[in-house]
Tab-separated table of C-alpha atoms and ligand atoms in Angstrom:
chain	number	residue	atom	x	y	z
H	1192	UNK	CA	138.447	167.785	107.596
H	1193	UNK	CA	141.065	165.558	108.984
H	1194	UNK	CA	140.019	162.721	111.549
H	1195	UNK	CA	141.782	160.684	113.755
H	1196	UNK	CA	140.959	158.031	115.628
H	1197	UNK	CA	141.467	157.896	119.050
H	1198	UNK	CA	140.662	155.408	122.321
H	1199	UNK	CA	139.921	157.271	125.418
H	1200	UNK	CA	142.085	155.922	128.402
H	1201	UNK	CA	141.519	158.354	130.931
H	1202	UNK	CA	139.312	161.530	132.712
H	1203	UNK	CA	141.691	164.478	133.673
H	1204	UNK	CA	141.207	166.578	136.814
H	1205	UNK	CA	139.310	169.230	134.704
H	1206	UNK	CA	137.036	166.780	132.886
H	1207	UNK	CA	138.516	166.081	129.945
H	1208	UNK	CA	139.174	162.761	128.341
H	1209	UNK	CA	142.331	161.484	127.526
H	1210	UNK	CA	144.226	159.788	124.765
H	1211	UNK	CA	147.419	159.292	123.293
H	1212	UNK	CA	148.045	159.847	119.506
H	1213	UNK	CA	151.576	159.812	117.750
H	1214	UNK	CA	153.342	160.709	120.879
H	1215	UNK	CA	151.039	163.531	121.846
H	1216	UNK	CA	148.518	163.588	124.413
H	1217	UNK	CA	144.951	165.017	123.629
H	1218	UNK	CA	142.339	166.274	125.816
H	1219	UNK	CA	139.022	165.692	123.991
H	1220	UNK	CA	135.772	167.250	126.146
H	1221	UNK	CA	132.530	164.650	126.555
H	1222	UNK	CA	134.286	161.833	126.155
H	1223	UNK	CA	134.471	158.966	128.675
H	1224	UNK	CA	137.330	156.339	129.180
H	1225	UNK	CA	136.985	153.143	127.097
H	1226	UNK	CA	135.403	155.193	124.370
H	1227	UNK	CA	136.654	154.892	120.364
H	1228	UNK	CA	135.848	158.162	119.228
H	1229	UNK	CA	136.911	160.390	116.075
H	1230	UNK	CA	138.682	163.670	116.718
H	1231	UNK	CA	139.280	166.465	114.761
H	1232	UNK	CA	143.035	167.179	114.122
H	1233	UNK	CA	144.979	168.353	117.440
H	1234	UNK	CA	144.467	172.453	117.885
H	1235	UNK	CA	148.481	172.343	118.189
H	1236	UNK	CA	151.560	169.835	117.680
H	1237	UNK	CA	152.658	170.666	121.539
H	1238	UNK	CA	152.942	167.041	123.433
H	1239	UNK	CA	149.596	168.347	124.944
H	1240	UNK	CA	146.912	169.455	123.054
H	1241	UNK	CA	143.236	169.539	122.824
H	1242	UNK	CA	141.615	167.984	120.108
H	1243	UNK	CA	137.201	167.912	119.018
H	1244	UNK	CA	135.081	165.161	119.718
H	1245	UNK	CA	133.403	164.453	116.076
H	1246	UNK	CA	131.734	160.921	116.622
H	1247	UNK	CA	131.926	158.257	119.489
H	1248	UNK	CA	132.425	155.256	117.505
H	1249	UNK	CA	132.181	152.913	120.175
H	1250	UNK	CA	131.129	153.623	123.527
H	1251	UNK	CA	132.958	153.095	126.856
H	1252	UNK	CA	131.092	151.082	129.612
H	1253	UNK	CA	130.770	154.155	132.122
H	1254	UNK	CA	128.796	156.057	128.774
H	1255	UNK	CA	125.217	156.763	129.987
H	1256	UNK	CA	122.242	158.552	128.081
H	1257	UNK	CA	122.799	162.162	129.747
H	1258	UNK	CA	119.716	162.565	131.814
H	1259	UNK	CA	119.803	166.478	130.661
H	1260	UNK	CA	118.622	166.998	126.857
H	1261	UNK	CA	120.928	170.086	126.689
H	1262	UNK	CA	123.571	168.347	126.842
H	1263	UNK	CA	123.466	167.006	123.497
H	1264	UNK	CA	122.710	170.339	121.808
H	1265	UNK	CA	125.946	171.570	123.296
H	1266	UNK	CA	125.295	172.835	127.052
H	1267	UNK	CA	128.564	173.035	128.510
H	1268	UNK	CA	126.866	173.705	132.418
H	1269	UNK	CA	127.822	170.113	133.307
H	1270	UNK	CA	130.630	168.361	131.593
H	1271	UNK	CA	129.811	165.014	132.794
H	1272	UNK	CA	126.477	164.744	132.230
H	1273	UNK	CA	127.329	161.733	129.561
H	1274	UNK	CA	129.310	159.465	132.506
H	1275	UNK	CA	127.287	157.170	134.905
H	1276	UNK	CA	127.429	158.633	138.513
H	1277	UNK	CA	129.593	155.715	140.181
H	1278	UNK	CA	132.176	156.265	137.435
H	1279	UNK	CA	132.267	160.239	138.089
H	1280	UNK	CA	133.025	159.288	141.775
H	1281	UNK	CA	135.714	156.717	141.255
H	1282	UNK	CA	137.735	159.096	138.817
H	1283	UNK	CA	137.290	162.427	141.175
H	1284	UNK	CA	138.661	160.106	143.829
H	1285	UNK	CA	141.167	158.575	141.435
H	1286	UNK	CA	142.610	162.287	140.449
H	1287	UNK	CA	142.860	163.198	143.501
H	1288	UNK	CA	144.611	160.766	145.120
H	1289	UNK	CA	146.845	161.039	142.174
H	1290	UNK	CA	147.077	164.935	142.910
H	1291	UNK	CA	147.879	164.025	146.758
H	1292	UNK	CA	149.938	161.101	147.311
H	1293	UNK	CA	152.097	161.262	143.929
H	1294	UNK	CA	152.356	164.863	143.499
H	1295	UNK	CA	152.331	166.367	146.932
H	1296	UNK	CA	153.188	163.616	149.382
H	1297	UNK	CA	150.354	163.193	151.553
H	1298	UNK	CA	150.398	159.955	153.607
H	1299	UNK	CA	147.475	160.676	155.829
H	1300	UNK	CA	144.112	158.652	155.551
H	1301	UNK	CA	142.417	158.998	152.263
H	1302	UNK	CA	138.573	158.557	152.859
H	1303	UNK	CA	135.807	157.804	150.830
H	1304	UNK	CA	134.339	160.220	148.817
H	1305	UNK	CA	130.787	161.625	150.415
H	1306	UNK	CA	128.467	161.269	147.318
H	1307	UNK	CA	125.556	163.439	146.445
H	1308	UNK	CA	122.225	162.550	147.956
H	1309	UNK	CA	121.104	164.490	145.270
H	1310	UNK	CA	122.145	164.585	141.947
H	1311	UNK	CA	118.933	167.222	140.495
H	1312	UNK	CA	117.432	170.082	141.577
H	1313	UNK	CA	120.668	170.849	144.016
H	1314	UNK	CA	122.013	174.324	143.058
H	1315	UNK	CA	121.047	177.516	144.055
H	1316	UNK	CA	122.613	179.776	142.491
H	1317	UNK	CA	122.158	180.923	138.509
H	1318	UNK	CA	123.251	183.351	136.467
H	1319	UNK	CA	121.616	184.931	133.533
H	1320	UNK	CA	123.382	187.076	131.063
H	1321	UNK	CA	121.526	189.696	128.796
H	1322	UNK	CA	121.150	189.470	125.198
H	1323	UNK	CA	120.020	192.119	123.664
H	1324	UNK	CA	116.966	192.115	126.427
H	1325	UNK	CA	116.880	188.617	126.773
H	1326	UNK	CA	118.080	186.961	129.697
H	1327	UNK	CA	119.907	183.914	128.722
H	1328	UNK	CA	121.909	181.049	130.361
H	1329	UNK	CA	125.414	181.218	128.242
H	1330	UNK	CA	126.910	177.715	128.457
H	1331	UNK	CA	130.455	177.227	128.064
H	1332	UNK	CA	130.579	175.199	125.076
H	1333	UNK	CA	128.545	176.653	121.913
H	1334	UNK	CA	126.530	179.660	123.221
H	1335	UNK	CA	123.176	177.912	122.048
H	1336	UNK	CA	120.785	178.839	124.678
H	1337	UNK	CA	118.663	176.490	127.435
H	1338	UNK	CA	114.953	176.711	128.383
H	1339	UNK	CA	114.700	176.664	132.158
H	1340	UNK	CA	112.468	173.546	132.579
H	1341	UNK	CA	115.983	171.417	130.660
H	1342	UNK	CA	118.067	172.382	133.721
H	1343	UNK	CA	117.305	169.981	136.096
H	1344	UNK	CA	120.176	170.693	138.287
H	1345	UNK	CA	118.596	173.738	139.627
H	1346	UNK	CA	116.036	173.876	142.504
H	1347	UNK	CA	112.128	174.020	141.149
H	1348	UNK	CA	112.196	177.324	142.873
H	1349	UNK	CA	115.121	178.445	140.235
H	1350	UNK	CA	113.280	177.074	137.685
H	1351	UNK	CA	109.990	178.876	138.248
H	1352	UNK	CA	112.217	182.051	138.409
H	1353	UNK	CA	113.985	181.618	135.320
H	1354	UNK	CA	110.674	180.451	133.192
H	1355	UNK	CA	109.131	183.406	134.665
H	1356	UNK	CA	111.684	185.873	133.249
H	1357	UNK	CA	111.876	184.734	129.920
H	1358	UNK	CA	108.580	186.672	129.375
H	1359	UNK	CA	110.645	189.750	130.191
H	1360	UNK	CA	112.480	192.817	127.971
H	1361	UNK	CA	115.522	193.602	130.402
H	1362	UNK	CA	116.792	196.950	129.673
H	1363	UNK	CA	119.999	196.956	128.215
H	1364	UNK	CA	121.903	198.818	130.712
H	1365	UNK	CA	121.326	195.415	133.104
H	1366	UNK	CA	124.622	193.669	132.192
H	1367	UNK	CA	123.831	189.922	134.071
H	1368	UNK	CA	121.064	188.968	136.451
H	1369	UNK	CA	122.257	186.507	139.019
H	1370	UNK	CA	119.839	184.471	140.724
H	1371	UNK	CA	119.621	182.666	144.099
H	1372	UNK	CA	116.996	180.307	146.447
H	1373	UNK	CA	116.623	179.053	149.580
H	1374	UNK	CA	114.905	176.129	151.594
H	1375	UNK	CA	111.638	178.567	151.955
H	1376	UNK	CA	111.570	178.242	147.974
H	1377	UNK	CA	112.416	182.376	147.904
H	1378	UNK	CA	114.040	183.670	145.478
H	1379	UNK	CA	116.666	186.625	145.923
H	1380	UNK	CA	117.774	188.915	142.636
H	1381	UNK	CA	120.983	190.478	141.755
H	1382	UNK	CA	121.944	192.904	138.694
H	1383	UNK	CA	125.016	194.036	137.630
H	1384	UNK	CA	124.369	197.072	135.945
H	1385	UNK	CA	126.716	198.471	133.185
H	1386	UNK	CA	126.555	202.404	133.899
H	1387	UNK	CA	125.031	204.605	136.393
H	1388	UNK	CA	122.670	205.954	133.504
H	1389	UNK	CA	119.543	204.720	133.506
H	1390	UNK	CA	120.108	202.666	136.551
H	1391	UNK	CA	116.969	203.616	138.367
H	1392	UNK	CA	114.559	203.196	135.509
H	1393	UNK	CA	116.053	199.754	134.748
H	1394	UNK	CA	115.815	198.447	137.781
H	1395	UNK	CA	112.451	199.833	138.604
H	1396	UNK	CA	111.398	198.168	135.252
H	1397	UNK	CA	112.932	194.692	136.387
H	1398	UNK	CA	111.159	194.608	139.851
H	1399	UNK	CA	107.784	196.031	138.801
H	1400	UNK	CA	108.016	192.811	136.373
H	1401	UNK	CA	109.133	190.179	138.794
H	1402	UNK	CA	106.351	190.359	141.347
H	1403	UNK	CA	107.238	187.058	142.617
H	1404	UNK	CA	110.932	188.163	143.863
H	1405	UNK	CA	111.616	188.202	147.568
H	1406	UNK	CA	113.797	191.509	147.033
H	1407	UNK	CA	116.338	192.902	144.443
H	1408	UNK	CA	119.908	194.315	145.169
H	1409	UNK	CA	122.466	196.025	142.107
H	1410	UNK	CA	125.927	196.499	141.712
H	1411	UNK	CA	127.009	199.227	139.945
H	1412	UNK	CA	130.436	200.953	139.373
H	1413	UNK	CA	129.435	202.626	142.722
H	1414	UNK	CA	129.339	199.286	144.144
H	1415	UNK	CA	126.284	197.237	145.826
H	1416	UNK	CA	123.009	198.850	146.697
H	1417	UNK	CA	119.988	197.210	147.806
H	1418	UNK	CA	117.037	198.371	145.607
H	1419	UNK	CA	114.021	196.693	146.280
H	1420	UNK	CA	112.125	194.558	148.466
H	1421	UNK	CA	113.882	192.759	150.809
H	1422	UNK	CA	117.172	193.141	151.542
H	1423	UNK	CA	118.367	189.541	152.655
H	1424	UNK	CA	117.706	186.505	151.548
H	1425	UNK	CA	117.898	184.176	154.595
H	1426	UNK	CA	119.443	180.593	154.718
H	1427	UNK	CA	118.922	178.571	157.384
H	1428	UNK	CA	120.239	174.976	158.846
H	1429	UNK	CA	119.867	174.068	162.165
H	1430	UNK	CA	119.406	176.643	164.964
H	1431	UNK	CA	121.489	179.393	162.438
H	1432	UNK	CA	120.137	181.249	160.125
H	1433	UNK	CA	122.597	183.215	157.379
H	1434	UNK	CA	121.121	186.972	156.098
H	1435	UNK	CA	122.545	187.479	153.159
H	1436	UNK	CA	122.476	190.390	150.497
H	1437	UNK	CA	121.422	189.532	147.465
H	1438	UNK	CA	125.177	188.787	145.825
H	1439	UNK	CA	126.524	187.240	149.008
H	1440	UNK	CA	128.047	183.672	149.115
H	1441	UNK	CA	125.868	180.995	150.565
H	1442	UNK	CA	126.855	177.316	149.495
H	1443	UNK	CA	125.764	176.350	145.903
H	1444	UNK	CA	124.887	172.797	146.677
H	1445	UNK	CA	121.308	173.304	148.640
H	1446	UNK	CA	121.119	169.595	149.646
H	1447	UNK	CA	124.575	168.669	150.558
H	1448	UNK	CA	125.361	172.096	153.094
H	1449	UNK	CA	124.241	170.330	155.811
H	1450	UNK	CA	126.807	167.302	154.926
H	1451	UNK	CA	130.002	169.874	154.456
H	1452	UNK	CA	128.945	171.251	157.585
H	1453	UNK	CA	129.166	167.791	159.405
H	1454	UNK	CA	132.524	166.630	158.174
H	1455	UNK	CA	133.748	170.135	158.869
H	1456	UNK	CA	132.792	170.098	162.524
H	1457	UNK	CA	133.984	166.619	163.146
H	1458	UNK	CA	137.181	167.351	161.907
H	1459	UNK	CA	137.950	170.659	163.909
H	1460	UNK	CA	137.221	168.725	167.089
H	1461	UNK	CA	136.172	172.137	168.461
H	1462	UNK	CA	135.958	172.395	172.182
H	1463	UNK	CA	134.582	175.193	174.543
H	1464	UNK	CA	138.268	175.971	175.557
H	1465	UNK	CA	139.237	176.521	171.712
H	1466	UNK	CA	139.050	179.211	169.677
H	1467	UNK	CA	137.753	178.525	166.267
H	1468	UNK	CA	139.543	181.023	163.358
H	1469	UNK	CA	137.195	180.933	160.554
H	1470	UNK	CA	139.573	182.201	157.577
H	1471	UNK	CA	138.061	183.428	154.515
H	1472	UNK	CA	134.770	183.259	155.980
H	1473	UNK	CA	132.359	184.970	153.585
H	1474	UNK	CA	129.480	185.533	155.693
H	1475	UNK	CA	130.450	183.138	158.427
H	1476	UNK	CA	129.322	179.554	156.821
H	1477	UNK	CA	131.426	177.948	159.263
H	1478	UNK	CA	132.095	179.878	161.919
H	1479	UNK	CA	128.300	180.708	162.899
H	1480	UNK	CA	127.470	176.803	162.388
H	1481	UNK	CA	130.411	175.973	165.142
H	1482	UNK	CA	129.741	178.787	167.662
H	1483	UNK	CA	128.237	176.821	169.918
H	1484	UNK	CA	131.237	174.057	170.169
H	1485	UNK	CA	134.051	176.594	170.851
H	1486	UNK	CA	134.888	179.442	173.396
H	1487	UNK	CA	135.458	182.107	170.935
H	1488	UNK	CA	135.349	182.157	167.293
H	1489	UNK	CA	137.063	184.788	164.980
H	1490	UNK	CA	136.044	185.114	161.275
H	1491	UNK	CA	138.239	186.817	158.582
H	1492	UNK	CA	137.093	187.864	155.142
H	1493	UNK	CA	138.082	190.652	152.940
H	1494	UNK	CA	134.534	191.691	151.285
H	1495	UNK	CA	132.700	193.812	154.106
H	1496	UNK	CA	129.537	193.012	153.291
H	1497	UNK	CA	129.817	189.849	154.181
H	1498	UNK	CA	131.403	190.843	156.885
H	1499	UNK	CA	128.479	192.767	157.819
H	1500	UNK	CA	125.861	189.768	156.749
H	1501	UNK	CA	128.196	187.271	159.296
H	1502	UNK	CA	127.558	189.973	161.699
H	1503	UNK	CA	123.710	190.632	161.726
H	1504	UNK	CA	123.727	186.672	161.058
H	1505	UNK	CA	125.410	185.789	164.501
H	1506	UNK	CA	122.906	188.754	166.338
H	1507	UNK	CA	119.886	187.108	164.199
H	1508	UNK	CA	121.050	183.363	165.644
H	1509	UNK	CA	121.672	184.637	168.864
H	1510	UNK	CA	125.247	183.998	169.250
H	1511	UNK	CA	127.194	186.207	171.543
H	1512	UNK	CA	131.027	184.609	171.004
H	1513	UNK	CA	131.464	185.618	167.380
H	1514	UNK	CA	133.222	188.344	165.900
H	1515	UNK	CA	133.858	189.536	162.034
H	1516	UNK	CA	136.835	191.373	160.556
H	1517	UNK	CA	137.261	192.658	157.134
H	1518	UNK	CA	140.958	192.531	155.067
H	1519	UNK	CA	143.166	191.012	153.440
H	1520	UNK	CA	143.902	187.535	155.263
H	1521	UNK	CA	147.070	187.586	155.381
H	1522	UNK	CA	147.415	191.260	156.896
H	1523	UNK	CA	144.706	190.524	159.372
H	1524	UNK	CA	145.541	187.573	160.779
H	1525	UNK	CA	149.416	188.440	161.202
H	1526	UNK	CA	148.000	191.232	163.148
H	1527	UNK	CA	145.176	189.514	165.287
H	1528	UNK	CA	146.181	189.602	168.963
H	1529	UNK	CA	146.805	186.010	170.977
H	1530	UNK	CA	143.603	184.567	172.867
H	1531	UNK	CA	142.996	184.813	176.321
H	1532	UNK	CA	142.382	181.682	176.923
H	1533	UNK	CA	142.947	178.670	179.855
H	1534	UNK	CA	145.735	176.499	179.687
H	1535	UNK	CA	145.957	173.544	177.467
H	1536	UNK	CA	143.735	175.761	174.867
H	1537	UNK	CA	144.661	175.817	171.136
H	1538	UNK	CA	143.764	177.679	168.059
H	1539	UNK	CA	141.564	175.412	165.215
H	1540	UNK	CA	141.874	177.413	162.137
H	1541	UNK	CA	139.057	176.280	159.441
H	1542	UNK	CA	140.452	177.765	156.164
H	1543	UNK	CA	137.869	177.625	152.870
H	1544	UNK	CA	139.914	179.999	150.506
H	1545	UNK	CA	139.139	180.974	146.939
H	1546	UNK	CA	140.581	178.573	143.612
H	1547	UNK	CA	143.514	180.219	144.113
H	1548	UNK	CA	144.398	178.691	147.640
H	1549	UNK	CA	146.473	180.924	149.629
H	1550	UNK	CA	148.479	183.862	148.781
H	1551	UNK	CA	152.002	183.626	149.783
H	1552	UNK	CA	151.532	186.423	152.772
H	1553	UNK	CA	148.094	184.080	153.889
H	1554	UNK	CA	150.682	180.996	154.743
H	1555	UNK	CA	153.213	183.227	155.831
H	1556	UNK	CA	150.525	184.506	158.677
H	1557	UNK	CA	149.155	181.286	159.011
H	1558	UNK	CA	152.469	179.062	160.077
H	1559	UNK	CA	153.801	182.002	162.004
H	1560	UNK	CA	150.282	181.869	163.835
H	1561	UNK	CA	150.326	178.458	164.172
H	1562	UNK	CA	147.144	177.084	164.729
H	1563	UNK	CA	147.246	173.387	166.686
H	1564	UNK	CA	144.673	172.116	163.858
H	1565	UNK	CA	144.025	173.303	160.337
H	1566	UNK	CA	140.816	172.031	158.525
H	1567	UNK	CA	141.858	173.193	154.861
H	1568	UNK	CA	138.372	172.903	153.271
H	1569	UNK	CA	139.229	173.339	149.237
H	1570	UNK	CA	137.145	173.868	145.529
H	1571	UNK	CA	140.184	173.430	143.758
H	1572	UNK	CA	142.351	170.433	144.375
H	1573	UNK	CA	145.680	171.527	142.947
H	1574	UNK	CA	146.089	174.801	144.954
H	1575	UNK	CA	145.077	172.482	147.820
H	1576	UNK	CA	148.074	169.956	146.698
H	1577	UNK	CA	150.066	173.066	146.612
H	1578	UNK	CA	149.750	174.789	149.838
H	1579	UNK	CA	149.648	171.618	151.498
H	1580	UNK	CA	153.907	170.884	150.407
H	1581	UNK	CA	153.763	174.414	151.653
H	1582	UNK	CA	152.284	173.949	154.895
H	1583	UNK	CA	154.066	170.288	155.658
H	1584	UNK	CA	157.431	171.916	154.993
H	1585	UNK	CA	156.574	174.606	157.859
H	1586	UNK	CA	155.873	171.722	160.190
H	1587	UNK	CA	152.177	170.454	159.533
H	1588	UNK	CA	151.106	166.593	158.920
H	1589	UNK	CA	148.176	166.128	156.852
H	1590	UNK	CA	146.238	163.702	159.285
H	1591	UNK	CA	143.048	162.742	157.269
H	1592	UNK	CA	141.183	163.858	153.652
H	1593	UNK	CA	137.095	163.463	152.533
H	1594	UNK	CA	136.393	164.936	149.504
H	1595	UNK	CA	132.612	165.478	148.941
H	1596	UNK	CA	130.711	165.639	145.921
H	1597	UNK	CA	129.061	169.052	145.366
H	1598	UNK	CA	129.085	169.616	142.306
H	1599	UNK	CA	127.210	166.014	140.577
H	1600	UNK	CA	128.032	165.682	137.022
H	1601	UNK	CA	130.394	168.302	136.524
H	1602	UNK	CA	134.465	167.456	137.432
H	1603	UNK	CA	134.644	169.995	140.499
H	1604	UNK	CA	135.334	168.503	143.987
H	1605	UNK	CA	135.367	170.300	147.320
H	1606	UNK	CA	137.709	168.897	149.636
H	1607	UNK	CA	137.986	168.523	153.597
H	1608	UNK	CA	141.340	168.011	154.468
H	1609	UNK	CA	142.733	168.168	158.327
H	1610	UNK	CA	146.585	169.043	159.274
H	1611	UNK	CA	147.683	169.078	162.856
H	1612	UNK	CA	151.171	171.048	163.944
T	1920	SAM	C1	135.212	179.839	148.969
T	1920	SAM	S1	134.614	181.331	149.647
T	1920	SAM	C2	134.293	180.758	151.256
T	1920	SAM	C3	133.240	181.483	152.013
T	1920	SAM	C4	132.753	180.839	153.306
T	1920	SAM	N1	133.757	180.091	154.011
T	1920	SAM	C5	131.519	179.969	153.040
T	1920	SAM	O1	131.628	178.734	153.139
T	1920	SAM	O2	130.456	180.541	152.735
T	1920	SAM	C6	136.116	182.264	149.794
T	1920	SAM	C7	135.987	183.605	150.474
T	1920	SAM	O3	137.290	184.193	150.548
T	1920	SAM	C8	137.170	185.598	150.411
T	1920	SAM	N2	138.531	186.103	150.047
T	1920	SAM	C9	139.158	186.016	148.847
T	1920	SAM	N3	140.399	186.524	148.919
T	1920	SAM	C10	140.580	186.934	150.210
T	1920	SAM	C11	141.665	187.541	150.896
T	1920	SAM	N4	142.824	187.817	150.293
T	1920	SAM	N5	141.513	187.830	152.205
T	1920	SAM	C12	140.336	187.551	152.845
T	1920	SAM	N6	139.274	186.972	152.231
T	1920	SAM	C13	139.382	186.669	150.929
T	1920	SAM	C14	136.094	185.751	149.355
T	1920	SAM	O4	135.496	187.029	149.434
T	1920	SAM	C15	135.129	184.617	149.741
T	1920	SAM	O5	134.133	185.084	150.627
């Protein structure tokens, strides 16, 4: 096989490193910057291309012993897992203030990033994938499988779960099982189930074996249906607490809500004379959490059973100035009638959408809305670079940025970033 050497100069914004070979550029995964590696030859002759990491000759300074033992076998779960923690910080930072000042302009205030207080035993969620009556955890890299007690990453109480199950035959007609906790150490199930035959046996089957599960919900072509035990799994933080179905949205990072939640309400500034839009809402993270600092606080989201989980959430917490509405954002919100409010009031629109960003009709709605202060809170830095040149051209100036680490050892960044009109 054909080999090339190759000195690693760089991380890109999805993880990969970088080096440059002949006049191409190559993207080689688990490598770190100052590494001398071998590759395998480039997958194309395009200026970009991705090439295999076949031995690290001689390692970079920021290569560390990946705390996870999967990761050597090939676990693709975290892609980082090989780079010391402060040199995962400074190159999200570095990549994104690449992504923001160079490519989209920004000249606000660039903070530090918010690090992890945590970097084990953080996420919540997991999801298990069936094969052939096995539930395993499919990785992206090799498809070699993990034992639960090797993920570290996932809270004890996920753990427990998952060693629990893999003394289980799951019927076939169970497609995935996704998996979530909470603070109480409860742990909520979710199937998605391949055909409406055999559903009820299958699932009976799967919660007469998982006596330890706090309740068990299904989605099926017919869509969701709670089947067994209870029906929410509740999050709480403060004086809120979140019901939420078995597949609903909660955020992943257990240990570092309560942080995101912070920097979010210091940058909407809410005051009892505002009212607080909470776009793309899911099951009102935000807009439950800041009830009590505004006058009025409007959620939009287009799944309605979140919708229906913000709901009974704001009844559960008490809250009495809240209201949910399901659709499309962009048709919603260019429909939503002006507030009622005293002088010298303004909108604060917090806005957490998908990847994606927004839709072309979702900043269409939002300039011609125009909120006094939008706290863009992003997963995916380059749709936020994108809609913010979008959203500076219609008028806004992006006043200040903190990115906060979720997502420890893997390249993902959320980002908090505030634009006033
Ligand atoms: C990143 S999640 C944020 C959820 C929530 N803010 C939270 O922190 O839990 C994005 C949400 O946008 C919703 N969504 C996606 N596309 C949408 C659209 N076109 N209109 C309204 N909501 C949408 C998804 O269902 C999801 O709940």
């Amino acid at each position: 096989m054909a080999r090339l050497q190759l000195s690693i100069t760089a991380l890109n914004e999805t993880g990969y490193g970088v080096g440059q070979k002949a006049g191409q550029t190559l993207t080689v995964a688990r490598t770190a910057p100052g590494d001398q590696v071998l590759v395998s030859k480039p997958q194309s002759a395009d200026r970009w291309s991705r090439a295999d990491l076949l031995q690290v000759v001689h390692p970079g300074p920021d290569r560390v012993t990946p705390p996870c033992p999967a990761f050597s076998r090939g676990c693709g779960g975290c892609q980082w897992q090989h780079l010391s923690y402060p040199a995962q910080m400074a190159w999200k930072q570095k990549n994104l203030s690449h992504l923001l000042r160079s490519q989209a302009g920004y000249k606000g205030e660039l903070h530090p990033l918010v690090l992890a207080t945590a970097l084990q035993g953080y996420r919540n969620k997991l999801s298990l994938k069936n094969a052939l009556g096995k539930l395993v955890f499919v990785p992206e890299f090799d498809g070699s499988t993990l034992a639960p007690s090797e993920c570290a990453v996932q809270t004890p109480a996920l753990q427990a779960a998952w060693a629990a199950l893999q003394g289980i035959r799951v019927p076939m007609v169970i497609e995935q099982l996704h998996l979530r906790s909470n603070a109480a150490g409860q742990v909520g199930l979710h199937a998605f189930v391949r055909e409406e035959k055999g559903f009820d046996a299958a699932l009976r089957e799967l919660w007469t074996a998982c006596g330890w599960a706090h309740g068990l919900g299904a989605t099926s072509r017919k869509g969701y249906r709670a089947v067994a035990g209870e029906p929410v799994l509740a999050q709480t933080l403060g004086r809120i607490t979140w019901l939420l179905p078995h597949n609903g949205f909660f955020q992943t990072n257990a240990v570092m809500a309560d942080a995101l939640l912070a920097l979010v309400t210091r940058e909407a500034k809410a005051g009892r004379t505002n009212r607080l839009l909470d776009l793309y809402c899911g099951a009102g993270f935000f807009g439950l959490a800041l009830a009590d600092l505004a006058h009025e606080v409007v959620g939009i989201e287009e799944n309605p059973q979140s919708v229906a989980a913000a709901e009974a959430s704001a009844r559960y917490s008490g809250l009495t100035n809240t209201r949910f509405l399901a659709g499309d954002l962009g048709a919603v919100l260019a429909t939503l009638e002006k507030p009622a409010l005293a002088t010298n009031s303004t909108e604060i629109a917090v806005v957490d959408p998908p990847r994606e960003g927004l839709l072309p009709r979702a900043v269409e709605a939002l300039v011609a809305r125009a909120p006094q202060r939008v706290v863009y809170v992003s997963c995916h830095a380059p749709s936020l670079a994108r809609d913010y040149k979008l959203l500076a051209k219609a008028g806004y100036r992006g006043v200040s940025c903190t990115a906060i680490d979720l997502f420890p050892h893997t390249s993902h960044l959320e980002t908090v970033m505030t634009l006033e009109r």
